[in-house]
Amino acid sequence: MSCLKIDGGKRLYGEIAVHGAKNSILPLLAAAYMCQGQTVLHNCPFLSDVEISLKILEYLGCKCERQGSTLIISPSNSNCFEIPECLMREMRSSIVFMGALLSKMGSCVMSLPGGCELGPRPIDIHIDSLTKLGAVIECNHGFLTCSLPEGIKAAELYLKFPSVGATENIILAAAVSNGTTVIHNAAREPEIEDLALFLNSAGAEINGAGSDTVVINGVNRLNGTEYTVMPDRIIAATCMMATAACKGRICLNNANKNHLIPIISILRDGGTLVDVSDSGLTVTSHFRQHNFGTVTTQPYPGFPTDAGPILVALSSVCKGTGVFIENIFDSRFHYIDELRLLGADIKTVGRVAVITGVKSLVGADVVSHDLRGGAALTVAALAAKGCSIIRKPCYIDRGYQKIEEIFGCLGADIKRTED
Ligand code: EPZ
């Protein structure tokens, strides 16, 4: 089993380009399955979740080729409309293949999706919305059987919560259809806009993505296309907060400042300098940052739940006390016990964490339990004095391409070794 070994306490200096966003690539690959020509997708890092999506595409009959960070997906002629349980259970976002398969094949069979353990993750909004678009969906013993007896029926939908995955599934299902589908209270995450831009480049007509009202004018077919995936805003946030925790100065060459406004604001309020220019972001931290007061995670454009664990890691070494409230997922605090092993002073009640910053964390042997929690432990270990071991980096590999190289090129002493 591999692990990360970190000799912490080094300041971070250097510049990096942030790789493509996992949470954008996964729905784009489901969209590529619907295209009738070849799709060329640039800026696709090697991430375990991306590789699982490619396995799903290959199972469905697509040919997938990787040339560095470019993926080339050739369309499928297969009649397969079933995804094996072993692939569905590997990650939550496998559920976006439901909209894509319904659109292309008119039916699909799949198990309920898996993914990181963050508490219950129902799919009622997906099912309710696709049903309103004409799908007949049965769920028996953890398996979903879906059909579309009369094709997609355009509809006006209101989401009771702006679910990212449900918004993506609706967009995928309605992109090729007769009529106009409108999503009210849609998720506004940048990854939704990236999906719409990709689909529009393939011939779709989608307006309003990135706002709370998305209008999908169905088209007859999607062509092949060439597209570059947006940079990963959570990786950018991780590097920015790591610099605030470790001190130093880093430049993020291609980060999109508009996607990072809550992070920039919190860092600036705490005393970290963030310069925004046309070429990217520069983060400079010379002193111990002040804690952030109270932060609650919210759907975009609020503070992102995926950056919450990293903020808690930073907060652990700030001056004063911070209160962090996780508002999106029920159970996202598994990493906090491990942060305590590194010397963090954190009390939790339900979804609330109260963090009293300590002057310095100390190296420890800790275990990742999920993707962002693992990244938070890495940031804490980079800031801690002494050596740490992070076990099960396989979770981190779901969303960060070689985290040891990301921080290694910023001057951190971090290596992947076998146990
Ligand atoms: C996406 O998950 C991301 N995953 C998550 O990133 C991210 O944390 C989340 O959006 C919120 O921003 C991908 O894009 C692959 P949701 P998703 O549907 O689509 C409830 C990471 O670390 N809900 O917006 O699953 C749900 O239980 C990951 O990269 C329902 O109740 O998120 C949760 O509490 C983890 N019914 C909340 O909504 C539904 O039908 C947000 O879920 C759907 C969701």
Short mmCIF file of C-alpha atoms and ligand atoms in Angstrom, two decimals:
data_model
loop_
_atom_site.label_atom_id
_atom_site.label_comp_id
_atom_site.label_asym_id
_atom_site.label_seq_id
_atom_site.Cartn_x
_atom_site.Cartn_y
_atom_site.Cartn_z
CA MET A 1 0.00 0.00 0.00
CA SER A 2 1.39 3.40 -0.88
CA CYS A 3 1.42 6.38 1.47
CA LEU A 4 2.54 10.00 1.41
CA LYS A 5 5.53 11.00 3.54
CA ILE A 6 5.69 14.69 4.34
CA ASP A 7 8.41 16.57 6.19
CA GLY A 8 6.38 19.65 7.04
CA GLY A 9 7.10 23.21 8.01
CA LYS A 10 8.54 24.37 4.65
CA ARG A 11 7.26 27.56 3.04
CA LEU A 12 5.70 27.18 -0.40
CA TYR A 13 7.19 29.06 -3.35
CA GLY A 14 6.69 28.70 -7.10
CA GLU A 15 4.12 28.66 -9.82
CA ILE A 16 1.79 26.04 -11.20
CA ALA A 17 -0.98 25.61 -13.72
CA VAL A 18 -4.06 24.03 -12.16
CA HIS A 19 -5.22 20.90 -13.99
CA GLY A 20 -8.72 20.31 -15.37
CA ALA A 21 -11.66 19.98 -12.99
CA LYS A 22 -12.68 16.44 -12.08
CA ASN A 23 -16.25 17.52 -11.42
CA SER A 24 -16.44 18.99 -14.89
CA ILE A 25 -14.72 16.16 -16.78
CA LEU A 26 -17.04 13.45 -15.44
CA PRO A 27 -20.30 14.91 -16.87
CA LEU A 28 -18.43 15.96 -20.04
CA LEU A 29 -17.47 12.31 -20.60
CA ALA A 30 -21.14 11.31 -20.21
CA ALA A 31 -21.98 14.05 -22.74
CA ALA A 32 -19.27 12.76 -25.10
CA TYR A 33 -21.10 9.41 -25.11
CA MET A 34 -24.12 11.19 -26.64
CA CYS A 35 -22.11 12.84 -29.46
CA GLN A 36 -22.33 11.23 -32.87
CA GLY A 37 -18.80 12.26 -33.87
CA GLN A 38 -15.41 12.12 -32.18
CA THR A 39 -14.85 14.21 -29.05
CA VAL A 40 -11.42 15.64 -28.25
CA LEU A 41 -11.19 16.80 -24.65
CA HIS A 42 -8.11 18.74 -23.51
CA ASN A 43 -6.88 19.33 -19.95
CA CYS A 44 -7.98 15.95 -18.58
CA PRO A 45 -5.66 14.93 -15.75
CA PHE A 46 -5.02 11.31 -14.83
CA LEU A 47 -7.45 10.83 -11.93
CA SER A 48 -8.92 7.56 -10.74
CA ASP A 49 -12.49 8.89 -11.14
CA VAL A 50 -11.75 9.89 -14.75
CA GLU A 51 -10.36 6.41 -15.44
CA ILE A 52 -13.59 4.85 -14.08
CA SER A 53 -15.66 7.04 -16.42
CA LEU A 54 -13.48 5.89 -19.31
CA LYS A 55 -14.11 2.26 -18.32
CA ILE A 56 -17.86 2.97 -18.37
CA LEU A 57 -17.55 4.54 -21.83
CA GLU A 58 -15.57 1.54 -23.10
CA TYR A 59 -18.13 -0.85 -21.61
CA LEU A 60 -20.81 1.09 -23.51
CA GLY A 61 -18.83 0.60 -26.73
CA CYS A 62 -16.88 3.85 -27.11
CA LYS A 63 -13.22 3.82 -28.05
CA CYS A 64 -11.20 5.95 -25.63
CA GLU A 65 -7.65 7.04 -26.28
CA ARG A 66 -5.42 9.15 -24.06
CA GLN A 67 -2.64 11.34 -25.50
CA GLY A 68 -1.11 13.03 -22.45
CA SER A 69 -3.83 15.20 -20.96
CA THR A 70 -6.03 14.92 -24.06
CA LEU A 71 -8.78 12.32 -24.29
CA ILE A 72 -10.22 11.23 -27.63
CA ILE A 73 -13.61 9.54 -27.43
CA SER A 74 -14.98 7.83 -30.53
CA PRO A 75 -18.72 7.17 -30.59
CA SER A 76 -20.26 3.80 -29.87
CA ASN A 77 -22.34 1.61 -32.19
CA SER A 78 -23.11 -0.82 -29.39
CA ASN A 79 -26.67 -1.48 -28.18
CA CYS A 80 -25.51 -1.78 -24.58
CA PHE A 81 -27.57 0.26 -22.10
CA GLU A 82 -26.42 -1.33 -18.87
CA ILE A 83 -23.59 -0.24 -16.57
CA PRO A 84 -22.08 -2.96 -14.36
CA GLU A 85 -22.54 -2.56 -10.63
CA CYS A 86 -18.78 -2.70 -9.97
CA LEU A 87 -18.29 0.49 -12.06
CA MET A 88 -21.41 2.27 -10.73
CA ARG A 89 -20.34 1.71 -7.11
CA GLU A 90 -16.90 3.23 -7.68
CA MET A 91 -18.13 6.83 -7.73
CA ARG A 92 -21.18 8.98 -7.21
CA SER A 93 -21.04 10.81 -10.52
CA SER A 94 -21.65 7.58 -12.46
CA ILE A 95 -25.30 8.63 -12.00
CA VAL A 96 -24.93 11.24 -14.79
CA PHE A 97 -24.84 8.37 -17.26
CA MET A 98 -28.56 7.97 -16.53
CA GLY A 99 -29.47 11.12 -18.47
CA ALA A 100 -26.96 10.33 -21.24
CA LEU A 101 -28.13 6.71 -21.68
CA LEU A 102 -31.81 7.67 -21.63
CA SER A 103 -31.12 10.27 -24.30
CA LYS A 104 -29.09 8.00 -26.55
CA MET A 105 -30.59 4.52 -25.94
CA GLY A 106 -34.04 5.31 -24.55
CA SER A 107 -33.38 3.02 -21.59
CA CYS A 108 -30.78 2.14 -18.99
CA VAL A 109 -30.08 -0.32 -16.20
CA MET A 110 -27.68 0.55 -13.40
CA SER A 111 -27.17 0.14 -9.68
CA LEU A 112 -27.35 3.04 -7.26
CA PRO A 113 -24.05 4.97 -7.39
CA GLY A 114 -21.24 4.79 -4.81
CA GLY A 115 -18.69 7.49 -3.98
CA CYS A 116 -16.99 9.08 -0.95
CA GLU A 117 -18.81 8.50 2.37
CA LEU A 118 -20.30 11.90 3.14
CA GLY A 119 -23.60 10.73 4.65
CA PRO A 120 -26.80 9.79 2.82
CA ARG A 121 -26.79 10.93 -0.81
CA PRO A 122 -30.29 10.38 -2.19
CA ILE A 123 -31.08 10.71 -5.91
CA ASP A 124 -34.75 11.64 -5.56
CA ILE A 125 -34.31 14.95 -7.42
CA HIS A 126 -32.70 13.12 -10.37
CA ILE A 127 -35.50 10.56 -10.47
CA ASP A 128 -38.31 13.06 -9.99
CA SER A 129 -36.97 15.36 -12.74
CA LEU A 130 -36.27 12.62 -15.28
CA THR A 131 -39.73 11.18 -14.59
CA LYS A 132 -41.24 14.58 -15.41
CA LEU A 133 -39.29 14.43 -18.69
CA GLY A 134 -41.06 11.17 -19.54
CA ALA A 135 -38.80 8.50 -18.05
CA VAL A 136 -40.26 5.50 -16.23
CA ILE A 137 -37.85 4.60 -13.45
CA GLU A 138 -38.08 1.62 -11.11
CA CYS A 139 -35.75 1.08 -8.19
CA ASN A 140 -35.62 -2.47 -6.85
CA HIS A 141 -33.03 -3.82 -4.40
CA GLY A 142 -30.56 -1.05 -5.24
CA PHE A 143 -30.94 -1.37 -9.02
CA LEU A 144 -32.49 1.22 -11.33
CA THR A 145 -34.34 0.22 -14.48
CA CYS A 146 -35.25 3.20 -16.64
CA SER A 147 -37.12 3.50 -19.92
CA LEU A 148 -38.49 6.29 -22.04
CA PRO A 149 -41.68 4.96 -23.67
CA GLU A 150 -42.49 8.14 -25.59
CA GLY A 151 -39.12 9.86 -25.79
CA ILE A 152 -38.15 12.97 -23.81
CA LYS A 153 -41.11 15.26 -23.11
CA ALA A 154 -39.96 18.86 -22.69
CA ALA A 155 -41.03 20.21 -19.30
CA GLU A 156 -40.73 23.14 -16.92
CA LEU A 157 -38.96 21.85 -13.79
CA TYR A 158 -38.39 23.32 -10.35
CA LEU A 159 -35.68 21.69 -8.23
CA LYS A 160 -36.41 21.61 -4.49
CA PHE A 161 -32.62 21.91 -3.98
CA PRO A 162 -30.11 23.08 -6.62
CA SER A 163 -28.46 19.67 -6.97
CA VAL A 164 -25.38 19.71 -9.19
CA GLY A 165 -25.78 16.12 -10.42
CA ALA A 166 -29.54 16.43 -11.01
CA THR A 167 -29.05 19.65 -13.01
CA GLU A 168 -26.43 17.84 -15.12
CA ASN A 169 -28.68 14.81 -15.65
CA ILE A 170 -31.58 16.99 -16.80
CA ILE A 171 -29.36 18.97 -19.18
CA LEU A 172 -27.99 15.73 -20.65
CA ALA A 173 -31.42 14.14 -21.02
CA ALA A 174 -33.06 17.22 -22.58
CA ALA A 175 -30.20 18.36 -24.86
CA VAL A 176 -31.40 16.09 -27.68
CA SER A 177 -35.20 16.32 -27.63
CA ASN A 178 -38.23 18.06 -29.14
CA GLY A 179 -39.21 21.26 -27.39
CA THR A 180 -37.84 23.46 -24.64
CA THR A 181 -37.07 22.31 -21.10
CA VAL A 182 -36.58 24.91 -18.37
CA ILE A 183 -34.87 24.20 -15.04
CA HIS A 184 -35.76 26.61 -12.23
CA ASN A 185 -33.57 26.68 -9.11
CA ALA A 186 -30.84 24.95 -11.11
CA ALA A 187 -27.37 24.51 -9.62
CA ARG A 188 -25.17 27.47 -10.57
CA GLU A 189 -21.78 25.77 -10.15
CA PRO A 190 -19.18 26.63 -12.84
CA GLU A 191 -19.10 22.94 -13.79
CA ILE A 192 -22.72 23.30 -15.03
CA GLU A 193 -21.66 26.16 -17.26
CA ASP A 194 -18.73 24.08 -18.53
CA LEU A 195 -21.13 21.24 -19.42
CA ALA A 196 -23.42 23.62 -21.31
CA LEU A 197 -20.48 25.20 -23.17
CA PHE A 198 -19.26 21.74 -24.17
CA LEU A 199 -22.71 20.65 -25.34
CA ASN A 200 -23.26 23.92 -27.23
CA SER A 201 -19.93 23.38 -29.00
CA ALA A 202 -21.36 20.00 -30.10
CA GLY A 203 -24.52 21.61 -31.47
CA ALA A 204 -26.81 21.89 -28.42
CA GLU A 205 -28.79 25.04 -27.61
CA ILE A 206 -28.55 25.67 -23.88
CA ASN A 207 -28.88 29.12 -22.34
CA GLY A 208 -28.59 30.43 -18.81
CA ALA A 209 -26.21 27.75 -17.45
CA GLY A 210 -24.42 29.24 -14.45
CA SER A 211 -27.62 31.05 -13.42
CA ASP A 212 -30.56 29.57 -11.54
CA THR A 213 -32.66 29.24 -14.71
CA VAL A 214 -31.36 27.01 -17.49
CA VAL A 215 -33.23 26.85 -20.79
CA ILE A 216 -32.57 23.83 -22.99
CA ASN A 217 -33.89 24.04 -26.55
CA GLY A 218 -33.71 20.43 -27.66
CA VAL A 219 -31.82 19.69 -30.90
CA ASN A 220 -31.90 16.63 -33.20
CA ARG A 221 -28.35 15.44 -32.66
CA LEU A 222 -25.00 16.28 -31.13
CA ASN A 223 -21.86 16.30 -33.28
CA GLY A 224 -18.30 15.59 -32.26
CA THR A 225 -16.39 18.51 -30.77
CA GLU A 226 -13.06 19.70 -29.37
CA TYR A 227 -13.11 21.33 -25.95
CA THR A 228 -10.79 22.35 -23.10
CA VAL A 229 -11.96 21.53 -19.56
CA MET A 230 -12.06 24.41 -17.05
CA PRO A 231 -9.35 24.53 -14.34
CA ASP A 232 -10.21 22.83 -11.05
CA ARG A 233 -11.35 25.49 -8.58
CA ILE A 234 -10.99 23.18 -5.56
CA ILE A 235 -7.36 22.41 -6.40
CA ALA A 236 -6.74 26.13 -6.79
CA ALA A 237 -8.41 26.68 -3.40
CA THR A 238 -6.29 23.89 -1.87
CA CYS A 239 -3.02 25.46 -3.08
CA MET A 240 -4.11 28.93 -1.95
CA MET A 241 -5.08 27.80 1.55
CA ALA A 242 -1.96 25.62 1.82
CA THR A 243 0.15 28.73 1.14
CA ALA A 244 -1.72 30.63 3.85
CA ALA A 245 -1.09 27.72 6.26
CA CYS A 246 2.60 27.16 5.36
CA LYS A 247 3.44 30.76 4.38
CA GLY A 248 5.31 31.62 1.17
CA ARG A 249 4.31 32.93 -2.24
CA ILE A 250 2.75 31.02 -5.11
CA CYS A 251 1.31 31.90 -8.52
CA LEU A 252 -1.59 29.95 -9.98
CA ASN A 253 -1.22 30.60 -13.68
CA ASN A 254 -4.63 29.67 -14.99
CA ALA A 255 -6.93 29.92 -11.95
CA ASN A 256 -10.26 31.61 -12.61
CA LYS A 257 -10.72 34.27 -9.92
CA ASN A 258 -14.47 34.38 -10.48
CA HIS A 259 -14.72 30.78 -9.26
CA LEU A 260 -12.73 31.55 -6.09
CA ILE A 261 -14.36 34.66 -4.64
CA PRO A 262 -15.25 33.20 -1.19
CA ILE A 263 -11.73 31.78 -0.80
CA ILE A 264 -10.05 35.03 -1.86
CA SER A 265 -12.25 36.99 0.53
CA ILE A 266 -11.54 34.75 3.55
CA LEU A 267 -7.79 34.73 2.88
CA ARG A 268 -7.64 38.51 2.49
CA ASP A 269 -9.70 39.07 5.66
CA GLY A 270 -7.25 36.87 7.56
CA GLY A 271 -4.19 38.81 6.36
CA THR A 272 -3.03 36.80 3.33
CA LEU A 273 -2.31 38.84 0.19
CA VAL A 274 -4.10 37.70 -2.97
CA ASP A 275 -3.25 39.55 -6.18
CA VAL A 276 -5.52 38.98 -9.13
CA SER A 277 -4.23 39.65 -12.65
CA ASP A 278 -5.07 38.60 -16.20
CA SER A 279 -2.47 35.84 -15.96
CA GLY A 280 -3.85 34.27 -12.74
CA LEU A 281 -3.58 34.62 -8.98
CA THR A 282 -0.64 35.27 -6.67
CA VAL A 283 -0.98 34.34 -3.01
CA THR A 284 1.53 35.73 -0.50
CA SER A 285 1.59 34.92 3.19
CA HIS A 286 4.35 36.11 5.55
CA PHE A 287 2.54 35.94 8.88
CA ARG A 288 0.19 33.62 10.73
CA GLN A 289 -3.30 34.24 9.36
CA HIS A 290 -6.24 35.33 11.57
CA ASN A 291 -9.08 32.86 11.86
CA PHE A 292 -12.11 33.36 9.67
CA GLY A 293 -15.04 33.89 12.08
CA THR A 294 -17.98 31.79 10.93
CA VAL A 295 -18.20 30.10 7.52
CA THR A 296 -21.15 28.05 6.28
CA THR A 297 -20.97 25.94 3.13
CA GLN A 298 -23.59 26.80 0.52
CA PRO A 299 -24.38 25.96 -3.08
CA TYR A 300 -22.38 28.12 -5.54
CA PRO A 301 -21.63 31.04 -5.32
CA GLY A 302 -21.42 30.36 -1.57
CA PHE A 303 -18.45 28.77 0.15
CA PRO A 304 -17.94 25.34 -1.52
CA THR A 305 -18.39 22.23 0.61
CA ASP A 306 -15.46 20.60 -1.22
CA ALA A 307 -13.10 23.30 0.09
CA GLY A 308 -14.45 23.00 3.67
CA PRO A 309 -11.98 20.37 4.93
CA ILE A 310 -9.05 22.39 3.58
CA LEU A 311 -10.35 25.52 5.31
CA VAL A 312 -10.61 23.60 8.60
CA ALA A 313 -6.99 22.44 8.16
CA LEU A 314 -5.87 26.04 7.58
CA SER A 315 -7.98 27.29 10.47
CA SER A 316 -6.17 24.84 12.78
CA VAL A 317 -3.00 26.95 12.53
CA CYS A 318 -4.61 30.41 12.42
CA LYS A 319 -4.73 32.94 15.27
CA GLY A 320 -8.03 32.85 17.19
CA THR A 321 -11.15 30.76 16.71
CA GLY A 322 -13.15 29.81 13.62
CA VAL A 323 -16.60 28.24 13.37
CA PHE A 324 -17.21 26.08 10.33
CA ILE A 325 -20.71 24.80 9.48
CA GLU A 326 -21.13 22.06 6.86
CA ASN A 327 -24.50 22.70 5.33
CA ILE A 328 -24.52 20.43 2.25
CA PHE A 329 -23.57 16.94 3.47
CA ASP A 330 -24.57 15.20 6.72
CA SER A 331 -21.32 13.52 7.52
CA ARG A 332 -18.23 15.20 6.17
CA PHE A 333 -16.12 15.43 9.34
CA HIS A 334 -14.28 12.05 9.32
CA TYR A 335 -10.98 13.83 8.73
CA ILE A 336 -11.29 15.89 11.92
CA ASP A 337 -10.22 13.01 14.21
CA GLU A 338 -7.09 12.68 12.06
CA LEU A 339 -6.43 16.45 12.21
CA ARG A 340 -6.56 16.14 16.01
CA LEU A 341 -3.75 13.56 15.80
CA LEU A 342 -1.69 16.31 14.15
CA GLY A 343 -2.41 18.52 17.18
CA ALA A 344 -5.45 20.46 15.93
CA ASP A 345 -7.85 21.77 18.58
CA ILE A 346 -11.30 21.16 17.07
CA LYS A 347 -14.63 20.51 18.76
CA THR A 348 -17.58 19.24 16.76
CA VAL A 349 -21.31 19.10 17.38
CA GLY A 350 -23.28 17.64 14.49
CA ARG A 351 -22.32 19.61 11.39
CA VAL A 352 -20.58 22.41 13.34
CA ALA A 353 -16.83 22.51 13.99
CA VAL A 354 -15.23 25.03 16.34
CA ILE A 355 -11.54 25.37 15.60
CA THR A 356 -9.13 27.05 18.00
CA GLY A 357 -5.94 27.74 16.11
CA VAL A 358 -2.69 26.39 17.57
CA LYS A 359 0.76 27.91 16.96
CA SER A 360 2.00 24.77 15.33
CA LEU A 361 0.76 21.31 14.37
CA VAL A 362 3.06 18.30 14.81
CA GLY A 363 3.74 15.48 12.37
CA ALA A 364 1.69 12.29 12.84
CA ASP A 365 0.62 9.05 11.15
CA VAL A 366 -2.89 9.66 9.75
CA VAL A 367 -5.37 8.01 7.39
CA SER A 368 -7.48 9.55 4.60
CA HIS A 369 -11.12 8.52 4.61
CA ASP A 370 -12.30 10.53 1.61
CA LEU A 371 -10.96 12.77 -1.17
CA ARG A 372 -11.18 16.26 0.34
CA GLY A 373 -10.49 15.03 3.87
CA GLY A 374 -7.29 13.45 2.53
CA ALA A 375 -6.32 16.73 0.87
CA ALA A 376 -6.98 18.55 4.17
CA LEU A 377 -4.64 16.15 6.01
CA THR A 378 -1.99 16.81 3.36
CA VAL A 379 -2.29 20.58 3.87
CA ALA A 380 -2.14 20.18 7.66
CA ALA A 381 0.91 17.89 7.39
CA LEU A 382 2.64 20.38 5.07
CA ALA A 383 2.16 23.07 7.76
CA ALA A 384 3.07 20.78 10.70
CA LYS A 385 6.53 20.56 12.26
CA GLY A 386 8.16 17.21 11.63
CA CYS A 387 7.30 14.12 9.62
CA SER A 388 3.82 12.86 8.80
CA ILE A 389 2.51 9.83 6.99
CA ILE A 390 -0.80 10.03 5.11
CA ARG A 391 -2.21 6.58 4.49
CA LYS A 392 -4.71 5.64 1.77
CA PRO A 393 -3.76 8.40 -0.68
CA CYS A 394 -5.93 6.49 -3.18
CA TYR A 395 -8.80 8.71 -2.00
CA ILE A 396 -6.81 11.86 -2.82
CA ASP A 397 -5.99 10.39 -6.26
CA ARG A 398 -9.69 10.59 -7.15
CA GLY A 399 -9.40 14.35 -7.60
CA TYR A 400 -5.74 15.49 -7.46
CA GLN A 401 -3.28 14.29 -10.11
CA LYS A 402 -0.23 13.29 -8.04
CA ILE A 403 -0.68 15.67 -5.11
CA GLU A 404 2.98 15.02 -4.24
CA GLU A 405 3.98 16.63 -7.55
CA ILE A 406 1.58 19.56 -7.12
CA PHE A 407 3.14 20.48 -3.76
CA GLY A 408 6.59 19.12 -4.61
CA CYS A 409 6.99 21.69 -7.35
CA LEU A 410 6.05 24.39 -4.82
CA GLY A 411 9.01 23.36 -2.65
CA ALA A 412 7.30 21.01 -0.18
CA ASP A 413 9.10 17.88 1.02
CA ILE A 414 6.46 15.30 0.05
CA LYS A 415 7.01 11.84 -1.44
CA ARG A 416 4.90 8.83 -2.26
CA THR A 417 6.42 5.61 -0.97
CA GLU A 418 5.39 2.02 -0.43
CA ASP A 419 4.67 1.00 3.16
C1 EPZ B 1 -21.37 17.30 -6.75
O1 EPZ B 1 -21.95 16.18 -6.12
C2 EPZ B 1 -19.87 17.09 -6.67
N1 EPZ B 1 -19.53 15.88 -7.35
C3 EPZ B 1 -19.43 17.03 -5.23
O2 EPZ B 1 -18.03 16.93 -5.20
C4 EPZ B 1 -19.85 18.33 -4.52
O3 EPZ B 1 -19.52 18.22 -3.15
C5 EPZ B 1 -21.35 18.54 -4.68
O4 EPZ B 1 -21.70 18.52 -6.09
C6 EPZ B 1 -21.82 19.85 -4.09
O5 EPZ B 1 -21.13 20.91 -4.68
C7 EPZ B 1 -19.42 15.88 -8.68
O6 EPZ B 1 -19.63 16.87 -9.35
C8 EPZ B 1 -18.97 14.62 -9.32
P1 EPZ B 1 -25.57 17.53 -5.18
P2 EPZ B 1 -23.50 15.88 -6.27
O7 EPZ B 1 -26.47 16.68 -5.97
O8 EPZ B 1 -23.92 16.19 -7.65
C9 EPZ B 1 -28.67 16.35 -1.73
C10 EPZ B 1 -15.93 16.13 -4.42
O9 EPZ B 1 -15.30 16.04 -3.33
N2 EPZ B 1 -29.43 15.71 -2.82
O10 EPZ B 1 -25.54 18.99 -5.43
O11 EPZ B 1 -23.73 14.54 -5.73
C11 EPZ B 1 -27.40 15.53 -1.43
O12 EPZ B 1 -27.67 14.44 -0.59
C12 EPZ B 1 -17.39 15.85 -4.49
O13 EPZ B 1 -15.38 16.40 -5.50
C13 EPZ B 1 -30.68 15.18 -2.55
O14 EPZ B 1 -31.17 15.27 -1.43
O15 EPZ B 1 -24.06 16.98 -5.29
C14 EPZ B 1 -26.50 16.57 -0.82
O16 EPZ B 1 -26.82 16.72 0.53
C15 EPZ B 1 -18.01 15.26 -3.30
N3 EPZ B 1 -31.35 14.56 -3.56
C16 EPZ B 1 -26.88 17.84 -1.57
O17 EPZ B 1 -28.17 17.60 -2.14
C17 EPZ B 1 -30.82 14.47 -4.81
O18 EPZ B 1 -31.48 13.88 -5.68
C18 EPZ B 1 -25.90 18.24 -2.67
O19 EPZ B 1 -25.86 17.22 -3.66
C19 EPZ B 1 -29.56 15.01 -5.08
C20 EPZ B 1 -28.86 15.63 -4.06
#
